[in-house]
Amino acid sequence: MLPELNCQARMRQLAPKERRWLSSASTIPLGFPASSRSFRARGVATRTGKLKIRAADADTGKVKTSDVPETAPSGSAVNQLLGIKGAAAETNKWKIRLQLTKPVTWAPLIWGVACGAAASGNFVWNVEDVAKAALCMFMSGPLLTGYTQTINDWYDREIDAINEPYRPIPSGAISEVEVIAQIWILLLGGLGAAYALDLWAGHDFPTILSLAVGGSFLSYIYSAPPLKLKQSGWIGNYALGSSYISLPWWSGQALFGTLTPDVIVLTLLYSTAGLGIAIVNDFKSIEGDRAMGLQSLPVAFGVDTAKWICAGTIDVTQLGVAAYLFAQGKTTYGLILLGLIAPQIFFQFQYLLKDPIKFDVKYQASSQPFFVFGLLCTALALSH
Ligand SMILES: C/C(=C\COP(=O)(O)OP(=O)(O)O)CCC[C@H](C)CCC[C@H](C)CCCC(C)C
């Protein structure tokens, strides 16, 4: 059923200019000669910025069942397990299930729980606290982020059949029933773990379960119609940034201490920086996003304005947090945070502001470590 996607209809929905772009995009080598296939793979990019491979017949706009490659032919086994592009062909169902959960995306959530635990000021390095933190990380990463990513792939399955036909769902490597079962198991597992954590922490009100329900709902409306928040640059990026920064932090903090209004406000503010980080991923995909009607910020404002919005949100947010720390008399932490912001600004001038399309990955790789340690620094400041 899935490969029978109506790509012609999709092509027709596009403006003539966009259709031309899709049809004239240069051929991208997939690690095997294009001539060995009955169609050519064309580069299309998505709102989240990754260049995707479009496998449609240029003349007919159709994806033929027989033409759809099942996997990226010369991919890597590590990429397969991490759930990133360039994954090797895999037939093991468990590995395919893992791929769907995109383990590479669990890290920020796991880090966020650590920040919340640190901010609570109550975490002790004993077996019980480590076990509690580990369960909270497992809930946030493999279970709920896994659910988020699987449901995202589920609702993107038609477009992925055009862009990345070798992904697990459009390639048919995993059946629809199995995917739906995975979504439910991860969701219910995540909610169950959240409730267990509430019981373990002795909460009168199930704070962590409430966060998990809220986060799961956000995940759903981010990916699923009719809201599909990911289609909007501001809302989609803020939803992504805030849920990756605030929700796990709140969970970790509620698990070991109390979630206070000032922490909520501060982390929501910090999430604005998360929005900026999410924009970085949009620069590579401007043409494709425009063609698909996705209003990413580079599409809406142009590259030059968007790159400044991106750097501005990241810097102003963190400088605001540093100012807050100074105002609270946490001078040392404020200074450390400033010390961590400085290299980020340096890398912005070095990469992001010079050429965000060319240097997006370099920028992320060089500046992100300073950003995440800034988060931890802020968390530790709040604990004292
Ligand atoms: C699915 C997400 C990003 C992928 O976006 P996109 O489809 O544009 O990119 P690809 O083309 O590469 O697929 C992330 C969405 C995040 C979501 C809004 C909310 C996440 C919620 C947390 C996982 C919930 C954690 C709760 C817990 C800590 C209590």
Short mmCIF file of C-alpha atoms and ligand atoms in Angstrom, two decimals:
data_model
loop_
_atom_site.label_atom_id
_atom_site.label_comp_id
_atom_site.label_asym_id
_atom_site.label_seq_id
_atom_site.Cartn_x
_atom_site.Cartn_y
_atom_site.Cartn_z
CA MET A 1 0.00 0.00 0.00
CA LEU A 2 2.67 2.47 0.99
CA PRO A 3 4.74 2.40 -2.15
CA GLU A 4 1.60 3.27 -4.08
CA LEU A 5 2.04 6.86 -3.08
CA ASN A 6 0.52 9.44 -5.23
CA CYS A 7 3.61 11.35 -6.14
CA GLN A 8 2.10 12.72 -9.28
CA ALA A 9 -0.56 14.42 -7.22
CA ARG A 10 2.15 15.83 -4.97
CA MET A 11 4.02 17.15 -7.95
CA ARG A 12 0.85 18.74 -9.24
CA GLN A 13 0.34 20.54 -5.94
CA LEU A 14 3.64 22.30 -6.40
CA ALA A 15 3.99 25.57 -8.20
CA PRO A 16 5.54 25.27 -11.68
CA LYS A 17 8.78 26.79 -10.41
CA GLU A 18 8.96 24.25 -7.64
CA ARG A 19 8.21 21.39 -9.97
CA ARG A 20 11.02 22.60 -12.19
CA TRP A 21 13.34 22.67 -9.24
CA LEU A 22 12.45 19.16 -8.22
CA SER A 23 12.91 17.95 -11.74
CA SER A 24 16.20 19.71 -12.31
CA ALA A 25 17.89 18.96 -9.02
CA SER A 26 21.27 17.51 -9.71
CA THR A 27 21.78 13.78 -9.47
CA ILE A 28 23.24 12.67 -6.19
CA PRO A 29 25.41 9.59 -6.19
CA LEU A 30 24.14 6.99 -3.78
CA GLY A 31 27.29 4.96 -3.69
CA PHE A 32 26.37 3.09 -6.86
CA PRO A 33 26.06 4.29 -10.39
CA ALA A 34 22.80 6.07 -11.08
CA SER A 35 22.64 4.42 -14.45
CA SER A 36 22.22 1.05 -12.79
CA ARG A 37 18.78 2.09 -11.67
CA SER A 38 15.60 2.80 -13.53
CA PHE A 39 15.30 6.18 -11.88
CA ARG A 40 17.65 8.82 -10.69
CA ALA A 41 17.90 9.89 -7.10
CA ARG A 42 17.42 13.58 -6.58
CA GLY A 43 18.35 15.69 -3.62
CA VAL A 44 15.51 17.23 -1.66
CA ALA A 45 15.89 18.67 1.75
CA THR A 46 13.45 18.78 4.65
CA ARG A 47 12.54 21.34 7.23
CA THR A 48 14.91 19.85 9.72
CA GLY A 49 17.64 20.39 7.29
CA LYS A 50 18.96 17.09 6.26
CA LEU A 51 19.45 16.56 2.60
CA LYS A 52 17.16 13.81 1.58
CA ILE A 53 17.32 11.57 -1.42
CA ARG A 54 14.41 11.77 -3.73
CA ALA A 55 13.73 8.64 -5.67
CA ALA A 56 11.09 9.56 -8.17
CA ASP A 57 10.99 9.20 -11.86
CA ALA A 58 11.68 12.66 -13.19
CA ASP A 59 9.39 12.33 -16.16
CA THR A 60 6.36 10.77 -14.59
CA GLY A 61 6.79 11.88 -11.01
CA LYS A 62 5.83 8.36 -9.99
CA VAL A 63 7.49 6.13 -7.50
CA LYS A 64 7.19 2.60 -8.76
CA THR A 65 6.99 -0.19 -6.27
CA SER A 66 9.64 -2.12 -8.11
CA ASP A 67 11.92 0.89 -8.23
CA VAL A 68 11.94 1.72 -4.57
CA PRO A 69 15.25 0.75 -3.04
CA GLU A 70 14.86 -0.93 0.28
CA THR A 71 17.93 0.49 1.92
CA ALA A 72 20.74 2.87 1.28
CA PRO A 73 22.94 0.45 -0.61
CA SER A 74 26.35 1.27 0.81
CA GLY A 75 25.40 2.43 4.25
CA SER A 76 27.08 1.94 7.58
CA ALA A 77 26.06 -0.43 10.33
CA VAL A 78 26.70 2.23 12.96
CA ASN A 79 24.45 4.72 11.18
CA GLN A 80 21.79 2.03 11.04
CA LEU A 81 21.91 1.52 14.78
CA LEU A 82 21.96 5.25 15.49
CA GLY A 83 19.05 5.86 13.16
CA ILE A 84 20.85 8.37 10.98
CA LYS A 85 21.25 8.74 7.25
CA GLY A 86 23.51 6.41 5.37
CA ALA A 87 22.26 3.36 7.24
CA ALA A 88 23.27 -0.07 6.02
CA ALA A 89 20.71 -2.58 4.84
CA GLU A 90 19.35 -4.52 7.77
CA THR A 91 16.96 -7.39 8.06
CA ASN A 92 17.11 -7.97 11.80
CA LYS A 93 13.76 -6.72 13.12
CA TRP A 94 15.17 -5.55 16.45
CA LYS A 95 17.85 -3.50 14.77
CA ILE A 96 15.21 -2.02 12.49
CA ARG A 97 13.06 -1.20 15.50
CA LEU A 98 16.03 0.50 17.14
CA GLN A 99 16.73 2.45 13.95
CA LEU A 100 13.16 3.78 14.04
CA THR A 101 13.71 5.19 17.53
CA LYS A 102 16.79 7.14 16.30
CA PRO A 103 19.08 6.60 19.29
CA VAL A 104 21.22 9.54 18.21
CA THR A 105 18.40 11.86 19.30
CA TRP A 106 18.19 10.50 22.85
CA ALA A 107 21.30 12.31 24.06
CA PRO A 108 19.85 15.80 24.70
CA LEU A 109 16.98 14.33 26.70
CA ILE A 110 19.32 12.20 28.80
CA TRP A 111 21.53 15.23 29.37
CA GLY A 112 18.45 17.28 30.32
CA VAL A 113 17.53 14.78 33.04
CA ALA A 114 21.08 15.05 34.40
CA CYS A 115 20.76 18.86 34.45
CA GLY A 116 17.46 18.64 36.33
CA ALA A 117 18.91 16.21 38.84
CA ALA A 118 21.90 18.52 39.32
CA ALA A 119 19.65 21.58 39.68
CA SER A 120 17.60 19.87 42.40
CA GLY A 121 20.61 19.96 44.67
CA ASN A 122 19.47 16.67 46.19
CA PHE A 123 21.09 14.11 43.95
CA VAL A 124 23.47 11.87 45.83
CA TRP A 125 25.88 9.43 44.19
CA ASN A 126 24.37 6.34 45.77
CA VAL A 127 22.81 3.26 44.20
CA GLU A 128 19.21 4.39 44.67
CA ASP A 129 19.66 7.85 43.17
CA VAL A 130 21.69 6.52 40.28
CA ALA A 131 18.98 3.91 39.62
CA LYS A 132 16.25 6.57 39.76
CA ALA A 133 18.17 8.83 37.40
CA ALA A 134 18.84 5.91 35.06
CA LEU A 135 15.14 5.03 34.90
CA CYS A 136 14.26 8.68 34.27
CA MET A 137 16.85 8.81 31.46
CA PHE A 138 15.51 5.57 30.03
CA MET A 139 11.98 6.99 30.10
CA SER A 140 13.06 10.24 28.42
CA GLY A 141 15.45 8.76 25.85
CA PRO A 142 14.69 5.26 24.55
CA LEU A 143 11.02 5.21 25.53
CA LEU A 144 9.54 8.65 24.94
CA THR A 145 12.03 10.01 22.41
CA GLY A 146 11.84 6.60 20.75
CA TYR A 147 8.06 6.97 20.63
CA THR A 148 8.44 10.53 19.28
CA GLN A 149 10.77 9.48 16.50
CA THR A 150 8.73 6.42 15.54
CA ILE A 151 5.50 8.39 15.36
CA ASN A 152 7.34 11.08 13.37
CA ASP A 153 8.49 8.50 10.84
CA TRP A 154 4.99 7.07 10.75
CA TYR A 155 3.41 10.40 9.82
CA ASP A 156 6.26 11.19 7.42
CA ARG A 157 6.00 7.84 5.68
CA GLU A 158 4.53 9.18 2.46
CA ILE A 159 7.04 11.95 2.04
CA ASP A 160 9.86 9.63 3.06
CA ALA A 161 8.76 7.26 0.32
CA ILE A 162 9.75 10.05 -2.04
CA ASN A 163 12.73 11.46 -0.17
CA GLU A 164 14.22 8.44 1.58
CA PRO A 165 12.53 5.34 0.24
CA TYR A 166 15.04 3.09 1.97
CA ARG A 167 13.89 4.13 5.44
CA PRO A 168 12.32 1.30 7.46
CA ILE A 169 8.66 2.18 6.93
CA PRO A 170 8.51 3.14 3.24
CA SER A 171 10.88 0.35 2.28
CA GLY A 172 8.57 -2.16 3.92
CA ALA A 173 11.38 -3.44 6.17
CA ILE A 174 8.88 -3.29 8.98
CA SER A 175 5.15 -3.72 8.63
CA GLU A 176 2.57 -1.06 9.47
CA VAL A 177 1.13 -3.21 12.25
CA GLU A 178 4.57 -3.63 13.78
CA VAL A 179 5.20 0.11 13.67
CA ILE A 180 1.90 0.91 15.34
CA ALA A 181 2.60 -1.71 17.99
CA GLN A 182 6.01 -0.13 18.58
CA ILE A 183 4.46 3.32 18.98
CA TRP A 184 2.02 2.04 21.60
CA ILE A 185 4.56 -0.04 23.48
CA LEU A 186 7.04 2.85 23.73
CA LEU A 187 4.32 5.31 24.70
CA LEU A 188 2.78 3.07 27.34
CA GLY A 189 6.22 2.02 28.56
CA GLY A 190 7.21 5.68 28.88
CA LEU A 191 4.05 6.62 30.74
CA GLY A 192 4.39 3.56 32.97
CA ALA A 193 7.99 4.45 33.80
CA ALA A 194 6.94 8.02 34.54
CA TYR A 195 4.28 6.83 36.95
CA ALA A 196 6.74 4.43 38.60
CA LEU A 197 9.12 7.35 39.10
CA ASP A 198 6.35 9.39 40.73
CA LEU A 199 5.67 6.51 43.12
CA TRP A 200 9.37 6.03 43.79
CA ALA A 201 9.80 9.75 44.54
CA GLY A 202 6.74 9.68 46.82
CA HIS A 203 4.93 12.37 44.86
CA ASP A 204 1.38 13.26 45.97
CA PHE A 205 0.73 14.67 42.52
CA PRO A 206 2.06 12.64 39.55
CA THR A 207 4.31 15.40 38.23
CA ILE A 208 6.51 13.21 36.07
CA LEU A 209 3.54 11.36 34.59
CA SER A 210 1.95 14.73 33.76
CA LEU A 211 5.15 15.84 32.02
CA ALA A 212 5.28 12.58 30.12
CA VAL A 213 1.65 12.90 29.02
CA GLY A 214 2.22 16.53 27.99
CA GLY A 215 5.43 15.66 26.12
CA SER A 216 3.80 12.74 24.33
CA PHE A 217 0.90 14.91 23.27
CA LEU A 218 3.33 17.56 22.01
CA SER A 219 5.16 14.86 20.06
CA TYR A 220 1.90 13.80 18.50
CA ILE A 221 0.80 17.27 17.40
CA TYR A 222 4.33 18.03 16.21
CA SER A 223 4.15 15.23 13.66
CA ALA A 224 0.50 14.44 13.05
CA PRO A 225 -2.11 16.35 11.11
CA PRO A 226 -4.06 18.54 11.44
CA LEU A 227 -1.69 20.63 13.56
CA LYS A 228 1.64 19.20 12.38
CA LEU A 229 3.61 21.88 14.24
CA LYS A 230 6.77 21.01 12.34
CA GLN A 231 5.37 22.84 9.34
CA SER A 232 5.77 26.18 11.06
CA GLY A 233 9.25 27.62 11.58
CA TRP A 234 8.68 29.43 14.86
CA ILE A 235 6.24 27.06 16.52
CA GLY A 236 7.85 23.84 15.32
CA ASN A 237 11.35 24.90 16.31
CA TYR A 238 10.25 26.22 19.67
CA ALA A 239 8.27 23.02 20.38
CA LEU A 240 11.37 21.02 19.54
CA GLY A 241 13.76 23.26 21.48
CA SER A 242 11.61 23.52 24.57
CA SER A 243 10.72 19.87 24.79
CA TYR A 244 14.35 18.84 24.40
CA ILE A 245 15.58 21.29 27.03
CA SER A 246 12.76 21.90 29.50
CA LEU A 247 10.83 18.64 29.78
CA PRO A 248 13.71 16.33 30.73
CA TRP A 249 15.14 18.99 33.04
CA TRP A 250 11.79 19.32 34.79
CA SER A 251 11.52 15.56 35.11
CA GLY A 252 14.97 15.24 36.65
CA GLN A 253 14.33 18.14 38.98
CA ALA A 254 10.89 16.86 40.05
CA LEU A 255 12.35 13.42 40.65
CA PHE A 256 14.94 14.63 43.14
CA GLY A 257 13.49 17.89 44.37
CA THR A 258 10.81 20.42 43.63
CA LEU A 259 9.91 21.95 40.32
CA THR A 260 9.64 25.65 41.15
CA PRO A 261 8.13 28.43 39.00
CA ASP A 262 11.49 30.21 38.65
CA VAL A 263 13.07 27.04 37.24
CA ILE A 264 10.14 26.63 34.87
CA VAL A 265 10.52 30.20 33.61
CA LEU A 266 14.29 29.96 33.32
CA THR A 267 14.23 26.69 31.37
CA LEU A 268 11.45 27.91 29.07
CA LEU A 269 13.65 30.91 28.41
CA TYR A 270 16.60 28.64 27.77
CA SER A 271 14.40 26.81 25.28
CA THR A 272 14.53 29.90 23.07
CA ALA A 273 18.18 29.02 22.55
CA GLY A 274 16.95 25.54 21.60
CA LEU A 275 14.80 27.20 18.96
CA GLY A 276 17.93 28.91 17.60
CA ILE A 277 19.78 25.62 17.49
CA ALA A 278 16.88 24.02 15.64
CA ILE A 279 17.05 26.78 13.00
CA VAL A 280 20.64 25.82 12.14
CA ASN A 281 19.27 22.61 10.65
CA ASP A 282 16.97 24.51 8.32
CA PHE A 283 19.61 26.20 6.17
CA LYS A 284 20.45 23.18 4.05
CA SER A 285 16.85 22.57 3.07
CA ILE A 286 15.57 25.92 1.88
CA GLU A 287 14.63 24.94 -1.65
CA GLY A 288 13.03 21.68 -0.67
CA ASP A 289 11.14 23.28 2.21
CA ARG A 290 9.86 26.02 -0.03
CA ALA A 291 8.76 23.44 -2.54
CA MET A 292 6.97 21.49 0.16
CA GLY A 293 5.35 24.62 1.61
CA LEU A 294 7.21 24.41 4.91
CA GLN A 295 7.72 27.79 6.46
CA SER A 296 11.13 27.34 8.03
CA LEU A 297 12.70 30.61 9.12
CA PRO A 298 15.28 30.69 6.31
CA VAL A 299 12.38 30.22 3.88
CA ALA A 300 10.25 32.87 5.55
CA PHE A 301 12.95 35.49 6.12
CA GLY A 302 15.81 34.57 3.83
CA VAL A 303 19.21 33.21 4.79
CA ASP A 304 20.74 36.48 5.96
CA THR A 305 17.96 37.40 8.35
CA ALA A 306 17.52 33.83 9.57
CA LYS A 307 21.18 33.38 10.42
CA TRP A 308 21.04 36.46 12.64
CA ILE A 309 17.78 35.31 14.24
CA CYS A 310 19.49 32.00 14.87
CA ALA A 311 22.64 33.45 16.45
CA GLY A 312 20.62 36.13 18.24
CA THR A 313 18.25 33.70 19.96
CA ILE A 314 21.12 31.48 21.05
CA ASP A 315 23.24 34.34 22.39
CA VAL A 316 20.63 36.65 23.87
CA THR A 317 19.05 33.74 25.73
CA GLN A 318 22.28 32.58 27.28
CA LEU A 319 23.41 36.13 28.06
CA GLY A 320 20.05 36.67 29.74
CA VAL A 321 20.59 33.55 31.84
CA ALA A 322 24.10 34.74 32.75
CA ALA A 323 22.64 38.11 33.79
CA TYR A 324 20.10 36.26 35.93
CA LEU A 325 22.88 34.31 37.63
CA PHE A 326 24.80 37.52 38.36
CA ALA A 327 21.62 39.11 39.71
CA GLN A 328 21.20 36.10 42.01
CA GLY A 329 24.71 36.62 43.33
CA LYS A 330 26.00 33.48 41.58
CA THR A 331 28.95 35.34 40.16
CA THR A 332 31.25 32.37 39.62
CA TYR A 333 28.62 30.46 37.69
CA GLY A 334 27.75 33.60 35.74
CA LEU A 335 31.39 34.01 34.77
CA ILE A 336 31.71 30.34 33.79
CA LEU A 337 28.61 30.67 31.64
CA LEU A 338 30.05 33.77 29.97
CA GLY A 339 33.22 31.79 29.36
CA LEU A 340 31.14 29.11 27.65
CA ILE A 341 29.15 31.62 25.57
CA ALA A 342 32.28 33.32 24.20
CA PRO A 343 33.47 30.37 22.08
CA GLN A 344 29.95 29.92 20.75
CA ILE A 345 29.97 33.51 19.51
CA PHE A 346 33.43 32.96 18.05
CA PHE A 347 32.18 29.91 16.11
CA GLN A 348 29.14 31.86 14.96
CA PHE A 349 31.39 34.43 13.30
CA GLN A 350 33.71 31.72 12.08
CA TYR A 351 31.01 29.50 10.57
CA LEU A 352 27.33 30.29 11.01
CA LEU A 353 27.36 33.96 10.05
CA LYS A 354 29.87 33.42 7.25
CA ASP A 355 27.96 30.70 5.44
CA PRO A 356 25.25 28.85 7.35
CA ILE A 357 24.55 26.52 4.46
CA LYS A 358 28.14 25.43 4.00
CA PHE A 359 29.20 25.40 7.63
CA ASP A 360 26.08 24.30 9.52
CA VAL A 361 27.52 20.97 10.61
CA LYS A 362 30.90 22.45 11.52
CA TYR A 363 29.17 25.13 13.53
CA GLN A 364 27.00 22.65 15.43
CA ALA A 365 29.91 20.34 16.12
CA SER A 366 32.15 23.08 17.43
CA SER A 367 29.69 25.16 19.43
CA GLN A 368 27.21 22.60 20.83
CA PRO A 369 29.55 21.24 23.53
CA PHE A 370 29.87 24.74 24.98
CA PHE A 371 26.10 25.14 24.89
CA VAL A 372 25.36 21.90 26.73
CA PHE A 373 27.98 22.59 29.38
CA GLY A 374 26.38 26.02 29.80
CA LEU A 375 23.13 24.21 30.58
CA LEU A 376 24.86 22.09 33.19
CA CYS A 377 26.60 25.14 34.64
CA THR A 378 23.23 26.85 35.02
CA ALA A 379 21.75 23.74 36.61
CA LEU A 380 24.56 23.57 39.13
CA ALA A 381 24.18 27.27 39.86
CA LEU A 382 20.52 26.71 40.70
CA SER A 383 21.40 23.92 43.08
CA HIS A 384 23.47 26.17 45.35
C1 LIG B 1 10.43 14.19 15.85
C2 LIG B 1 11.33 15.29 16.17
C3 LIG B 1 12.12 15.80 15.25
C4 LIG B 1 12.15 15.36 13.83
O1 LIG B 1 11.61 16.37 13.04
P1 LIG B 1 11.45 16.29 11.46
O2 LIG B 1 10.39 15.37 11.07
O3 LIG B 1 11.25 17.68 10.98
O4 LIG B 1 12.84 15.72 10.96
P2 LIG B 1 13.18 14.42 10.11
O5 LIG B 1 12.79 14.75 8.71
O6 LIG B 1 14.65 14.22 10.26
O7 LIG B 1 12.41 13.27 10.63
C5 LIG B 1 11.37 15.84 17.58
C6 LIG B 1 10.04 16.36 18.08
C7 LIG B 1 10.06 16.72 19.52
C8 LIG B 1 8.68 16.84 20.07
C9 LIG B 1 8.05 18.18 19.71
C10 LIG B 1 8.54 16.64 21.55
C11 LIG B 1 9.43 15.62 22.23
C12 LIG B 1 8.86 15.25 23.56
C13 LIG B 1 9.77 14.42 24.42
C14 LIG B 1 10.37 13.24 23.75
C15 LIG B 1 8.98 14.02 25.64
C16 LIG B 1 9.86 13.79 26.83
C17 LIG B 1 9.04 13.88 28.07
C18 LIG B 1 9.78 13.47 29.31
C19 LIG B 1 11.12 14.03 29.50
C20 LIG B 1 8.90 13.62 30.49
#
